[in-house]
Amino acid sequence: MEQTRLIKYLDDIFNEHFVGQNERNFREIEKALINIRELAKEHEEKKDYAHNAEQIKIFNNKLDKVVGMMKSQIENIITGANGDGNAELKDAHVAIDGTKHQTLQARLQNDLFKLDEISNRAKQLSDKHELQINKTAFYDEITSTKGRKHDTSYKLIIIPHKDKEGNLIKLKRGIVGDDKSHPEHITPREFAQLSGATFVANASTGSGSRLMLHGQQIYEGKILDSVKDYEPLKDRWTMTIGDNNELYAYPQAVTASEIKKKGINNTVSGFGPLFLDGKVAYQTGMYSPNSETSHPRQVVGQLPNNDIFFFTCDGRIKTGQLYHKGMTLPEVIDTLQDHFGKGDGKIKFAYNLDGGGSASSILNGQMLNKLVDSNHKAERPVLDFLYVAKEKVQPRDNDIHRIMNMIGDLRYDNQFIFGMLQHYNTIESKELNLINGNTGYAGIVMRDDKRKPMSKLYLDKRVAFYRYDLKKSIFIVDDRGLHVGGKMMAKKDSAPRLVRNPNTIRYGGDYHVLSDATNGPYPNQSSSIVTHWNIGSIDFTKASSAIQRATPFARSESVKEKRRTYTKKDGWSKWFEV
């Protein structure tokens, strides 16, 4: 600190007392400054304990804490712990999981092992999540093709034996309800929504009134109570499903107990095999009288490579271009051989399940075949199902199932509309409304089997029956009267219409004319019935001539019947007695 130089002698312009005070003050200030410089120099050069550790800051901490930490670490130093004379800190022996080790090397080995274990688990979890993300909620290996033969549309669903990862696509059997011997009655589409299945088909025949399945029934290894007193069952066979999806069939005489001893845990009871051991097994008249008639059909089968197929055909639809006859069992066999080839070994096994209105195939929530019940507007509930389904592995699967079910609902609504179109001639209402009738030509057309119009019933401002082959109406009813064969029928009412002037009559028929009528046949003498005929036209205003004949009501021999004639040139003649 430099020496402070103060001005001690002030200008004598001020009085002597004031100047003296200032001089003394400046001397004191100078003295104080000198004293401060001496103290600072002594603090800097001579004092041993000028400050304590709490007053000094280092590394953003008070010096006493930093020194204490370093002192503790120094005290934990181990000399020569590894035998090499080097020093270690005991704190360095504590691993990441909190355990203490004898040496730093052991602690490091433990930490590396733990880190490697965590890394492997993270990799496994990442791989698992990536695999799940790449998986679909349905088996995309399952394919569906459609075709038409024997005047019938059909669907063919192929289920590979194994999926893309080499795992078995298991054919399962579904029954809903706590008591499997008395299943709940639901539709295949409802079962698909409950199970989230990729594919669902109806299976066994059964009794809807008793809620029991027919024949020899085994479900997941348990023999069920079933209907066996149904006489047609004697001609039917039982289909078995092996644990590896092997399909086979036995006559009804082979009991469920005997089948279970063969290691079979699931069976269904339909009608019988179409192919067995690679050969056609069906013969005319087998299984049911309906085998040779056309119906919707449901068939399950297996190929030599153990792939499973389902065949579903429509039927009982007989409307115009939407015609679906249905198939007989020989026609089903013929159609399957079209796809898989004819000859032994092309089709390993095929079995005729419950058909008719029960036939139903649901793929990814959507019904593939057309509705049959209630004039093609309703899906029939059944008692059991065959299906394949993936296990749900992530919440996204539920969302996908819900979306596909919504699409299935829309398709079902379209099926209902389709059913309405098939039976537009069946009106379940008190009225049939045809719009735009005021424009004319509104009515109902009858067509032949080639969709060519045959006849039409007009229902606009008239009722008329028109023949397209004759190009004319056979009859017409309008406000003028009844027309048949181009001629209008005379107005022969039981109570003829009253007219005040027979000259105003336009159409042929009987009319009541009073005695006081203008131009009447019996003026002021008798009322009468006048019969009118037109010549050349049904309308008097367009006719070339006309005739009227009058019959009096008077009870007198002197009052006789009269007649008169009309021509356009001369008008009406006078009334002449007959």
Coordinates of C-alpha atoms in Angstrom, one line a residue:
M1 CA 0.0 0.0 0.0
E2 CA 1.6 3.3 -1.1
Q3 CA 2.1 6.1 1.4
T4 CA -0.8 8.6 1.6
R5 CA 0.3 12.1 1.1
L6 CA -2.1 14.6 2.5
I7 CA -2.1 18.5 2.2
K8 CA -1.5 19.7 5.8
Y9 CA -1.3 23.4 5.2
L10 CA -4.4 25.0 3.9
D11 CA -4.8 28.3 2.3
D12 CA -4.9 31.1 4.8
I13 CA -7.9 32.6 3.4
F14 CA -9.8 30.8 6.2
N15 CA -9.6 31.8 9.8
E16 CA -7.0 30.4 12.0
H17 CA -9.2 28.2 14.1
F18 CA -10.8 26.4 11.1
V19 CA -7.4 25.8 9.6
G20 CA -6.0 24.3 12.8
Q21 CA -8.8 21.7 13.0
N22 CA -8.3 20.6 9.5
E23 CA -4.6 20.2 10.0
R24 CA -5.2 18.0 13.0
N25 CA -7.6 15.8 11.2
F26 CA -5.3 15.2 8.3
R27 CA -2.6 14.2 10.7
E28 CA -4.8 11.6 12.4
I29 CA -5.9 10.2 9.0
E30 CA -2.3 9.8 8.0
K31 CA -1.4 8.2 11.3
A32 CA -4.3 5.7 10.9
L33 CA -3.3 4.7 7.4
I34 CA 0.3 4.1 8.5
N35 CA -1.0 1.8 11.3
I36 CA -3.2 -0.2 8.9
R37 CA -0.2 -0.7 6.5
E38 CA 1.9 -2.1 9.4
L39 CA -0.9 -4.5 10.6
A40 CA -1.4 -5.8 7.1
K41 CA 2.3 -6.4 6.6
E42 CA 2.5 -8.2 10.0
H43 CA -0.5 -10.5 9.0
E44 CA 1.1 -11.3 5.7
E45 CA 4.6 -12.0 7.0
K46 CA 4.5 -13.0 10.7
K47 CA 1.0 -14.4 11.9
D48 CA 0.8 -18.3 12.0
Y49 CA -3.0 -18.6 12.5
A50 CA -4.4 -15.7 10.7
H51 CA -7.6 -17.7 9.6
N52 CA -9.2 -21.1 10.6
A53 CA -10.3 -23.8 8.0
E54 CA -14.0 -22.9 8.1
Q55 CA -13.1 -19.4 6.8
I56 CA -11.3 -20.7 3.7
K57 CA -13.2 -22.1 0.5
I58 CA -11.7 -24.6 -1.9
F59 CA -13.4 -26.6 -4.7
N60 CA -16.7 -24.9 -3.8
N61 CA -16.5 -26.5 -0.3
K62 CA -15.1 -25.3 3.0
L63 CA -11.5 -26.3 3.5
D64 CA -12.2 -28.2 6.7
K65 CA -14.6 -30.6 5.0
V66 CA -12.3 -31.2 2.0
V67 CA -9.4 -31.9 4.3
G68 CA -11.5 -34.3 6.4
M69 CA -12.5 -36.3 3.4
M70 CA -8.9 -36.6 2.2
K71 CA -7.8 -37.5 5.7
S72 CA -10.4 -40.4 5.8
Q73 CA -9.2 -41.7 2.4
I74 CA -5.6 -41.6 3.4
E75 CA -6.4 -43.6 6.5
N76 CA -8.1 -46.3 4.3
I77 CA -5.1 -46.7 2.1
I78 CA -4.0 -50.4 2.0
T79 CA -0.4 -50.8 1.1
G80 CA 0.7 -53.9 -0.9
A81 CA -2.8 -55.5 -1.1
N82 CA -2.0 -56.9 -4.5
G83 CA 1.5 -57.9 -3.5
D84 CA 3.1 -55.4 -5.7
G85 CA 3.7 -52.7 -3.1
N86 CA 1.1 -50.4 -4.6
A87 CA -1.6 -48.7 -2.5
E88 CA -5.4 -49.0 -2.7
L89 CA -8.4 -47.3 -1.0
K90 CA -10.7 -49.6 1.0
D91 CA -13.7 -47.6 -0.4
A92 CA -12.7 -48.8 -3.9
H93 CA -13.6 -52.4 -2.8
V94 CA -17.3 -51.7 -2.5
A95 CA -19.1 -53.1 -5.6
I96 CA -22.1 -51.5 -7.4
D97 CA -24.5 -53.8 -5.6
G98 CA -23.1 -52.7 -2.2
T99 CA -21.1 -55.8 -1.3
K100 CA -17.5 -55.4 0.0
H101 CA -14.6 -57.3 -1.5
Q102 CA -11.1 -58.1 -0.1
T103 CA -9.4 -56.7 -3.2
L104 CA -10.1 -54.0 -5.8
Q105 CA -9.6 -56.7 -8.5
A106 CA -12.4 -58.9 -7.0
R107 CA -14.7 -55.8 -6.8
L108 CA -13.9 -54.9 -10.5
Q109 CA -14.6 -58.5 -11.6
N110 CA -17.9 -58.5 -9.7
D111 CA -18.9 -55.2 -11.3
L112 CA -18.0 -56.4 -14.8
F113 CA -20.0 -59.6 -14.3
K114 CA -23.0 -57.6 -13.1
L115 CA -22.8 -55.2 -16.0
D116 CA -22.5 -58.0 -18.5
E117 CA -25.5 -59.8 -16.9
I118 CA -27.5 -56.5 -17.1
S119 CA -26.4 -56.0 -20.7
N120 CA -27.5 -59.6 -21.7
R121 CA -30.8 -59.2 -20.0
A122 CA -31.4 -55.9 -21.7
K123 CA -30.5 -57.5 -25.1
Q124 CA -32.9 -60.4 -24.5
L125 CA -35.7 -58.1 -23.5
S126 CA -35.0 -55.9 -26.6
D127 CA -35.0 -58.9 -28.9
K128 CA -38.3 -60.2 -27.3
H129 CA -40.0 -56.9 -27.7
E130 CA -38.8 -56.6 -31.3
L131 CA -40.1 -60.1 -32.0
Q132 CA -43.5 -59.4 -30.4
I133 CA -43.8 -56.1 -32.4
N134 CA -43.2 -58.0 -35.6
K135 CA -45.8 -60.6 -34.8
T136 CA -49.4 -60.2 -36.0
A137 CA -52.5 -60.8 -34.0
F138 CA -53.7 -63.4 -36.5
Y139 CA -52.0 -66.2 -38.4
D140 CA -51.2 -64.5 -41.7
E141 CA -50.1 -67.9 -43.0
I142 CA -53.8 -68.9 -43.4
T143 CA -55.1 -68.3 -47.0
S144 CA -58.5 -68.1 -48.5
T145 CA -59.6 -68.6 -52.1
K146 CA -63.1 -68.4 -53.6
G147 CA -64.6 -70.1 -56.6
R148 CA -67.9 -71.1 -58.2
K149 CA -69.0 -74.4 -59.5
H150 CA -72.3 -76.4 -59.8
D151 CA -74.1 -73.0 -59.8
T152 CA -72.8 -72.3 -56.3
S153 CA -70.1 -70.0 -54.8
Y154 CA -67.6 -71.5 -52.3
K155 CA -64.6 -70.6 -50.1
L156 CA -61.6 -72.8 -49.6
I157 CA -59.4 -72.0 -46.5
I158 CA -55.9 -73.5 -46.2
I159 CA -54.3 -73.8 -42.7
P160 CA -50.6 -74.8 -43.0
H161 CA -49.4 -77.5 -40.6
K162 CA -46.8 -75.1 -39.1
D163 CA -46.3 -71.3 -39.0
K164 CA -43.3 -69.4 -40.3
E165 CA -41.4 -70.1 -37.2
G166 CA -41.9 -73.8 -37.4
N167 CA -44.5 -74.1 -34.7
L168 CA -47.6 -76.2 -35.0
I169 CA -50.8 -74.2 -35.9
K170 CA -53.0 -76.2 -33.6
L171 CA -56.6 -77.1 -34.7
K172 CA -58.6 -76.6 -31.5
R173 CA -62.1 -77.4 -30.5
G174 CA -64.3 -74.8 -28.9
I175 CA -67.3 -75.2 -26.5
V176 CA -68.7 -72.2 -24.5
G177 CA -70.2 -72.6 -21.0
D178 CA -69.3 -74.2 -17.7
D179 CA -71.2 -77.4 -18.5
K180 CA -69.5 -78.7 -21.7
S181 CA -72.1 -81.5 -22.0
H182 CA -74.8 -78.8 -22.4
P183 CA -73.0 -76.0 -24.3
E184 CA -74.2 -72.5 -24.7
H185 CA -75.9 -71.8 -28.1
I186 CA -73.9 -69.0 -29.9
T187 CA -73.0 -68.1 -33.4
P188 CA -69.6 -68.8 -34.9
R189 CA -69.0 -65.1 -35.3
E190 CA -69.8 -64.5 -31.6
F191 CA -67.3 -67.3 -30.7
A192 CA -64.6 -65.6 -33.0
Q193 CA -65.1 -62.4 -31.1
L194 CA -64.9 -64.1 -27.7
S195 CA -61.8 -66.2 -28.6
G196 CA -59.9 -63.7 -30.9
A197 CA -59.5 -66.7 -33.2
T198 CA -58.0 -66.3 -36.7
F199 CA -60.4 -68.9 -38.1
V200 CA -63.6 -70.4 -36.8
A201 CA -65.9 -73.0 -38.3
N202 CA -69.0 -74.8 -37.0
A203 CA -68.4 -78.4 -36.2
S204 CA -70.8 -81.1 -34.8
T205 CA -74.5 -81.7 -35.3
G206 CA -76.6 -81.5 -32.1
S207 CA -79.9 -80.9 -30.5
G208 CA -80.7 -77.2 -30.0
S209 CA -83.7 -78.0 -27.8
R210 CA -81.8 -80.3 -25.5
L211 CA -78.5 -78.3 -25.8
M212 CA -76.5 -81.5 -26.3
L213 CA -74.2 -82.7 -29.1
H214 CA -74.8 -85.8 -31.1
G215 CA -72.7 -89.0 -31.0
Q216 CA -69.4 -89.9 -29.5
Q217 CA -68.1 -86.7 -27.9
I218 CA -64.6 -86.1 -26.3
Y219 CA -63.6 -82.6 -25.4
E220 CA -60.0 -81.9 -24.1
G221 CA -59.7 -85.5 -22.9
K222 CA -63.1 -85.7 -21.1
I223 CA -66.0 -87.8 -22.5
L224 CA -69.2 -85.7 -22.6
D225 CA -72.8 -86.7 -22.2
S226 CA -74.4 -86.5 -25.6
V227 CA -77.4 -87.5 -27.6
K228 CA -77.1 -91.2 -28.8
D229 CA -80.8 -92.0 -29.1
Y230 CA -81.2 -90.1 -32.4
E231 CA -82.0 -92.8 -35.0
P232 CA -80.0 -91.1 -38.0
L233 CA -76.8 -91.4 -35.9
K234 CA -76.5 -95.1 -36.8
D235 CA -75.3 -94.0 -40.3
R236 CA -72.9 -91.4 -39.2
W237 CA -69.2 -91.4 -38.3
T238 CA -67.1 -89.7 -35.6
M239 CA -64.1 -87.5 -36.6
T240 CA -61.1 -87.5 -34.3
I241 CA -58.4 -84.7 -33.9
G242 CA -55.0 -85.9 -32.8
D243 CA -52.6 -83.8 -30.7
N244 CA -50.5 -83.2 -33.9
N245 CA -53.6 -82.3 -35.9
E246 CA -54.0 -85.8 -37.4
L247 CA -57.6 -86.1 -38.6
Y248 CA -59.4 -89.5 -38.9
A249 CA -62.9 -90.9 -38.6
Y250 CA -64.6 -94.0 -37.1
P251 CA -68.1 -95.5 -37.5
Q252 CA -70.6 -94.6 -34.8
A253 CA -70.3 -98.1 -33.3
V254 CA -66.8 -97.2 -32.1
T255 CA -67.4 -95.6 -28.7
A256 CA -65.9 -92.6 -27.1
S257 CA -64.1 -94.8 -24.5
E258 CA -62.5 -96.8 -27.3
I259 CA -61.4 -93.7 -29.1
K260 CA -60.0 -92.2 -26.0
K261 CA -57.9 -95.3 -25.4
K262 CA -56.2 -94.5 -28.8
G263 CA -54.9 -91.3 -27.3
I264 CA -57.5 -89.0 -28.8
N265 CA -58.5 -86.0 -26.7
N266 CA -61.0 -84.3 -29.1
T267 CA -63.8 -85.6 -31.4
V268 CA -66.6 -84.0 -33.4
S269 CA -69.8 -85.7 -34.7
G270 CA -70.9 -84.6 -38.2
F271 CA -71.9 -86.9 -41.0
G272 CA -69.0 -88.9 -42.4
P273 CA -65.8 -89.0 -44.4
L274 CA -65.6 -88.0 -48.0
F275 CA -62.0 -89.1 -48.3
L276 CA -60.3 -91.6 -46.0
D277 CA -56.7 -93.0 -46.2
G278 CA -56.2 -91.0 -49.3
K279 CA -59.1 -92.5 -51.2
V280 CA -62.7 -91.4 -51.9
A281 CA -64.8 -93.0 -49.1
Y282 CA -68.2 -91.7 -49.9
Q283 CA -70.7 -93.9 -51.8
T284 CA -74.2 -92.9 -53.0
G285 CA -76.7 -92.7 -50.1
M286 CA -74.3 -92.7 -47.3
Y287 CA -74.8 -90.7 -44.0
S288 CA -78.1 -89.0 -44.8
P289 CA -80.9 -88.8 -47.5
N290 CA -79.8 -85.2 -47.9
S291 CA -76.3 -86.3 -49.2
E292 CA -77.7 -86.3 -52.7
T293 CA -79.6 -83.1 -52.5
S294 CA -78.2 -79.5 -52.9
H295 CA -77.4 -77.7 -49.6
P296 CA -74.9 -75.3 -48.1
R297 CA -71.9 -77.5 -47.0
Q298 CA -69.1 -77.4 -44.5
V299 CA -66.2 -79.8 -44.9
V300 CA -62.9 -80.1 -43.1
G301 CA -60.0 -82.0 -44.6
Q302 CA -56.3 -82.7 -44.6
L303 CA -53.6 -82.9 -47.3
P304 CA -50.7 -85.3 -47.5
N305 CA -48.4 -82.7 -46.0
N306 CA -50.7 -82.4 -43.0
D307 CA -52.0 -79.0 -44.0
I308 CA -55.7 -78.6 -43.0
F309 CA -58.4 -77.2 -45.3
F310 CA -62.0 -76.0 -44.8
F311 CA -64.5 -76.0 -47.6
T312 CA -67.7 -73.9 -47.2
C313 CA -70.3 -73.4 -50.0
D314 CA -73.4 -71.3 -50.2
G315 CA -76.8 -72.6 -51.1
R316 CA -80.6 -72.2 -51.0
I317 CA -80.5 -68.9 -52.8
K318 CA -82.6 -69.0 -55.9
T319 CA -83.0 -65.4 -57.1
G320 CA -81.9 -64.5 -60.6
Q321 CA -78.2 -63.7 -61.1
L322 CA -77.6 -64.2 -57.3
Y323 CA -78.5 -67.9 -57.7
H324 CA -76.6 -70.4 -55.4
K325 CA -78.0 -73.9 -55.7
G326 CA -75.9 -75.5 -53.0
M327 CA -74.0 -78.8 -53.6
T328 CA -74.5 -82.5 -53.2
L329 CA -71.7 -84.5 -51.6
P330 CA -70.6 -85.9 -55.0
E331 CA -70.4 -82.3 -56.2
V332 CA -68.3 -81.3 -53.2
I333 CA -65.9 -84.2 -53.9
D334 CA -65.7 -83.1 -57.6
T335 CA -64.9 -79.5 -56.6
L336 CA -62.2 -80.5 -54.1
Q337 CA -60.5 -82.7 -56.7
D338 CA -60.5 -79.7 -59.0
H339 CA -58.3 -77.9 -56.5
F340 CA -56.1 -80.7 -55.2
G341 CA -56.1 -83.2 -58.0
K342 CA -57.8 -86.5 -58.8
G343 CA -56.5 -89.9 -57.9
D344 CA -55.4 -91.7 -54.7
G345 CA -53.2 -89.7 -52.3
K346 CA -54.1 -86.2 -53.5
I347 CA -56.4 -85.6 -50.6
K348 CA -55.5 -87.5 -47.4
F349 CA -58.8 -87.0 -45.5
A350 CA -62.0 -85.0 -45.8
Y351 CA -65.1 -85.1 -43.5
N352 CA -68.6 -83.6 -44.0
L353 CA -69.5 -81.5 -40.9
D354 CA -72.9 -80.0 -40.0
G355 CA -74.1 -78.1 -43.0
G356 CA -77.3 -76.2 -44.2
G357 CA -78.0 -73.1 -42.1
S358 CA -75.2 -74.1 -39.6
A359 CA -72.4 -73.9 -42.2
S360 CA -70.2 -70.9 -41.3
S361 CA -66.6 -69.9 -41.8
I362 CA -65.1 -66.8 -40.0
L363 CA -61.7 -65.6 -41.0
N364 CA -60.1 -62.6 -39.2
G365 CA -63.5 -61.7 -37.7
Q366 CA -65.3 -61.7 -41.1
M367 CA -68.0 -64.2 -42.2
L368 CA -67.0 -65.6 -45.6
N369 CA -70.1 -67.5 -46.6
K370 CA -73.6 -66.1 -47.0
L371 CA -76.4 -66.2 -44.4
V372 CA -79.1 -68.9 -44.7
D373 CA -81.6 -68.6 -41.9
S374 CA -84.5 -66.1 -41.8
N375 CA -84.4 -65.8 -45.6
H376 CA -80.7 -65.2 -45.7
K377 CA -80.8 -62.5 -43.0
A378 CA -79.6 -64.3 -39.8
E379 CA -76.7 -66.4 -38.6
R380 CA -77.5 -69.7 -36.9
P381 CA -76.2 -70.4 -33.4
V382 CA -74.5 -73.8 -32.9
L383 CA -73.1 -75.8 -30.0
D384 CA -69.4 -76.3 -30.9
F385 CA -66.6 -75.1 -33.1
L386 CA -63.3 -75.9 -34.8
Y387 CA -60.8 -73.0 -34.7
V388 CA -57.2 -71.8 -34.7
A389 CA -56.0 -68.8 -32.6
K390 CA -52.8 -67.1 -31.6
E391 CA -52.1 -66.2 -28.0
K392 CA -52.3 -62.5 -27.3
V393 CA -48.8 -61.1 -26.5
Q394 CA -49.4 -57.4 -26.3
P395 CA -52.2 -54.9 -25.8
R396 CA -52.1 -54.0 -29.5
D397 CA -53.5 -57.5 -30.3
N398 CA -56.8 -56.6 -28.5
D399 CA -57.1 -53.4 -30.6
I400 CA -56.5 -55.3 -33.8
H401 CA -59.2 -57.9 -32.8
R402 CA -61.6 -55.2 -32.0
I403 CA -61.0 -53.5 -35.4
M404 CA -61.5 -56.7 -37.3
N405 CA -64.6 -57.5 -35.4
M406 CA -66.0 -54.1 -36.3
I407 CA -65.2 -54.9 -40.0
G408 CA -66.9 -58.3 -39.5
D409 CA -70.0 -56.5 -38.1
L410 CA -70.2 -54.3 -41.2
R411 CA -69.9 -57.4 -43.4
Y412 CA -72.7 -59.0 -41.4
D413 CA -74.9 -56.0 -42.1
N414 CA -74.1 -56.3 -45.8
Q415 CA -75.1 -60.0 -45.6
F416 CA -78.4 -59.0 -44.0
I417 CA -79.0 -56.5 -46.9
F418 CA -78.1 -59.3 -49.4
G419 CA -80.7 -61.5 -47.7
M420 CA -83.3 -58.7 -48.1
L421 CA -82.5 -58.6 -51.9
Q422 CA -83.0 -62.4 -52.2
H423 CA -86.5 -62.2 -50.9
Y424 CA -87.8 -58.8 -52.1
N425 CA -91.0 -60.8 -53.1
T426 CA -91.6 -61.7 -49.4
I427 CA -93.0 -58.6 -47.6
E428 CA -92.9 -58.7 -43.8
S429 CA -95.0 -55.6 -43.6
K430 CA -98.6 -54.4 -44.0
E431 CA -97.6 -52.2 -47.0
L432 CA -95.4 -52.3 -50.1
N433 CA -94.4 -48.8 -51.2
L434 CA -93.5 -48.0 -54.7
I435 CA -92.2 -44.5 -55.1
N436 CA -92.7 -42.1 -58.1
G437 CA -96.0 -43.7 -58.9
N438 CA -97.4 -40.3 -60.0
T439 CA -95.1 -40.4 -63.0
G440 CA -96.7 -43.5 -64.4
Y441 CA -95.4 -47.0 -65.3
A442 CA -94.9 -48.0 -61.6
G443 CA -95.6 -51.6 -60.8
I444 CA -94.2 -55.1 -60.4
V445 CA -92.5 -57.0 -63.2
M446 CA -92.4 -60.8 -63.6
R447 CA -89.3 -62.1 -65.3
D448 CA -88.3 -65.5 -66.7
D449 CA -85.3 -67.6 -65.7
K450 CA -83.1 -65.5 -68.1
R451 CA -84.2 -62.2 -66.5
K452 CA -86.3 -61.3 -69.5
P453 CA -89.6 -59.5 -68.6
M454 CA -92.7 -61.6 -69.1
S455 CA -95.5 -59.4 -67.6
K456 CA -96.1 -56.4 -65.5
L457 CA -98.8 -55.4 -63.0
Y458 CA -99.1 -51.6 -63.1
L459 CA -100.0 -49.9 -59.9
D460 CA -99.9 -46.2 -60.7
K461 CA -103.1 -44.3 -61.6
R462 CA -104.6 -47.6 -62.8
V463 CA -104.4 -51.3 -62.1
A464 CA -103.3 -53.1 -65.3
F465 CA -101.9 -56.4 -66.4
Y466 CA -99.5 -56.1 -69.3
R467 CA -98.1 -59.0 -71.5
Y468 CA -94.7 -58.2 -73.0
D469 CA -95.0 -61.0 -75.6
L470 CA -98.4 -59.6 -76.8
K471 CA -97.3 -56.0 -76.3
K472 CA -100.7 -55.1 -74.8
S473 CA -102.6 -54.9 -71.6
I474 CA -105.0 -57.9 -70.9
F475 CA -107.0 -55.8 -68.5
I476 CA -107.1 -52.2 -67.1
V477 CA -109.0 -50.8 -64.2
D478 CA -109.1 -47.0 -64.1
D479 CA -111.5 -44.2 -63.2
R480 CA -113.5 -44.8 -66.4
G481 CA -114.1 -48.5 -65.6
L482 CA -112.8 -52.0 -66.4
H483 CA -111.1 -52.7 -69.8
V484 CA -110.6 -56.2 -71.1
G485 CA -108.9 -57.0 -74.4
G486 CA -108.9 -53.4 -75.4
K487 CA -112.6 -53.0 -74.8
M488 CA -114.2 -51.2 -71.8
M489 CA -116.8 -53.2 -69.9
A490 CA -120.2 -51.5 -69.7
K491 CA -121.2 -49.9 -66.4
K492 CA -123.6 -52.6 -65.3
D493 CA -124.0 -51.6 -61.7
S494 CA -126.7 -53.2 -59.5
A495 CA -127.7 -49.6 -58.6
P496 CA -127.2 -47.6 -61.9
R497 CA -125.8 -44.1 -61.6
L498 CA -128.4 -41.3 -61.8
V499 CA -128.1 -38.8 -64.7
R500 CA -130.0 -35.6 -65.3
N501 CA -129.6 -35.6 -69.1
P502 CA -129.0 -38.8 -71.1
N503 CA -127.3 -36.7 -73.7
T504 CA -124.3 -36.4 -71.3
I505 CA -123.7 -40.1 -71.0
R506 CA -120.1 -40.9 -72.3
Y507 CA -119.5 -44.6 -71.6
G508 CA -121.6 -47.6 -72.2
G509 CA -123.8 -49.1 -69.5
D510 CA -127.0 -48.7 -67.5
Y511 CA -128.1 -45.3 -66.1
H512 CA -131.0 -44.1 -64.0
V513 CA -133.0 -41.3 -65.7
L514 CA -135.7 -39.4 -63.9
S515 CA -139.0 -38.4 -65.4
D516 CA -138.1 -34.7 -65.2
A517 CA -134.7 -35.2 -66.8
T518 CA -133.7 -33.1 -69.8
N519 CA -134.1 -35.1 -73.0
G520 CA -135.5 -38.0 -71.0
P521 CA -137.5 -40.7 -72.8
Y522 CA -140.6 -40.3 -70.6
P523 CA -140.9 -36.6 -69.6
N524 CA -143.1 -36.0 -66.6
Q525 CA -144.4 -39.5 -67.1
S526 CA -142.0 -42.1 -65.7
S527 CA -138.4 -42.6 -64.7
S528 CA -136.5 -45.2 -66.5
I529 CA -133.3 -47.3 -66.9
V530 CA -131.4 -46.1 -70.0
T531 CA -128.8 -48.5 -71.5
H532 CA -126.1 -46.8 -73.7
W533 CA -123.9 -48.2 -76.4
N534 CA -121.0 -46.5 -78.2
I535 CA -119.9 -47.5 -81.8
G536 CA -116.3 -46.9 -82.8
S537 CA -114.9 -45.8 -79.4
I538 CA -115.4 -46.4 -75.7
D539 CA -115.9 -42.7 -75.3
F540 CA -119.1 -41.1 -76.7
T541 CA -117.2 -37.9 -77.6
K542 CA -115.1 -39.9 -80.0
A543 CA -117.7 -42.5 -81.2
S544 CA -119.0 -42.5 -84.7
S545 CA -122.5 -43.3 -83.5
A546 CA -124.4 -44.5 -80.4
I547 CA -127.7 -46.2 -79.4
Q548 CA -129.8 -45.7 -76.2
R549 CA -132.6 -48.0 -75.1
A550 CA -135.0 -47.0 -72.3
T551 CA -137.0 -49.3 -69.9
P552 CA -139.8 -47.4 -68.0
F553 CA -140.7 -47.9 -64.3
A554 CA -144.4 -47.1 -65.1
R555 CA -146.8 -50.0 -64.5
S556 CA -148.9 -49.5 -67.6
E557 CA -149.2 -51.4 -70.8
S558 CA -149.5 -48.1 -72.6
V559 CA -146.0 -47.0 -71.5
K560 CA -143.6 -49.0 -73.8
E561 CA -139.8 -49.3 -74.1
K562 CA -138.2 -46.7 -76.3
R563 CA -135.0 -46.3 -78.3
R564 CA -133.0 -43.6 -80.1
T565 CA -129.8 -43.4 -82.2
Y566 CA -127.0 -40.9 -82.6
T567 CA -124.8 -39.8 -85.5
K568 CA -122.2 -37.1 -85.6
K569 CA -124.0 -35.5 -88.6
D570 CA -127.5 -35.5 -87.3
G571 CA -127.1 -35.8 -83.5
W572 CA -129.6 -37.7 -81.4
S573 CA -132.9 -38.8 -83.0
K574 CA -136.2 -38.6 -81.1
W575 CA -137.3 -41.4 -78.8
F576 CA -139.2 -44.2 -80.7
E577 CA -141.4 -46.8 -79.1
V578 CA -140.1 -50.3 -79.4

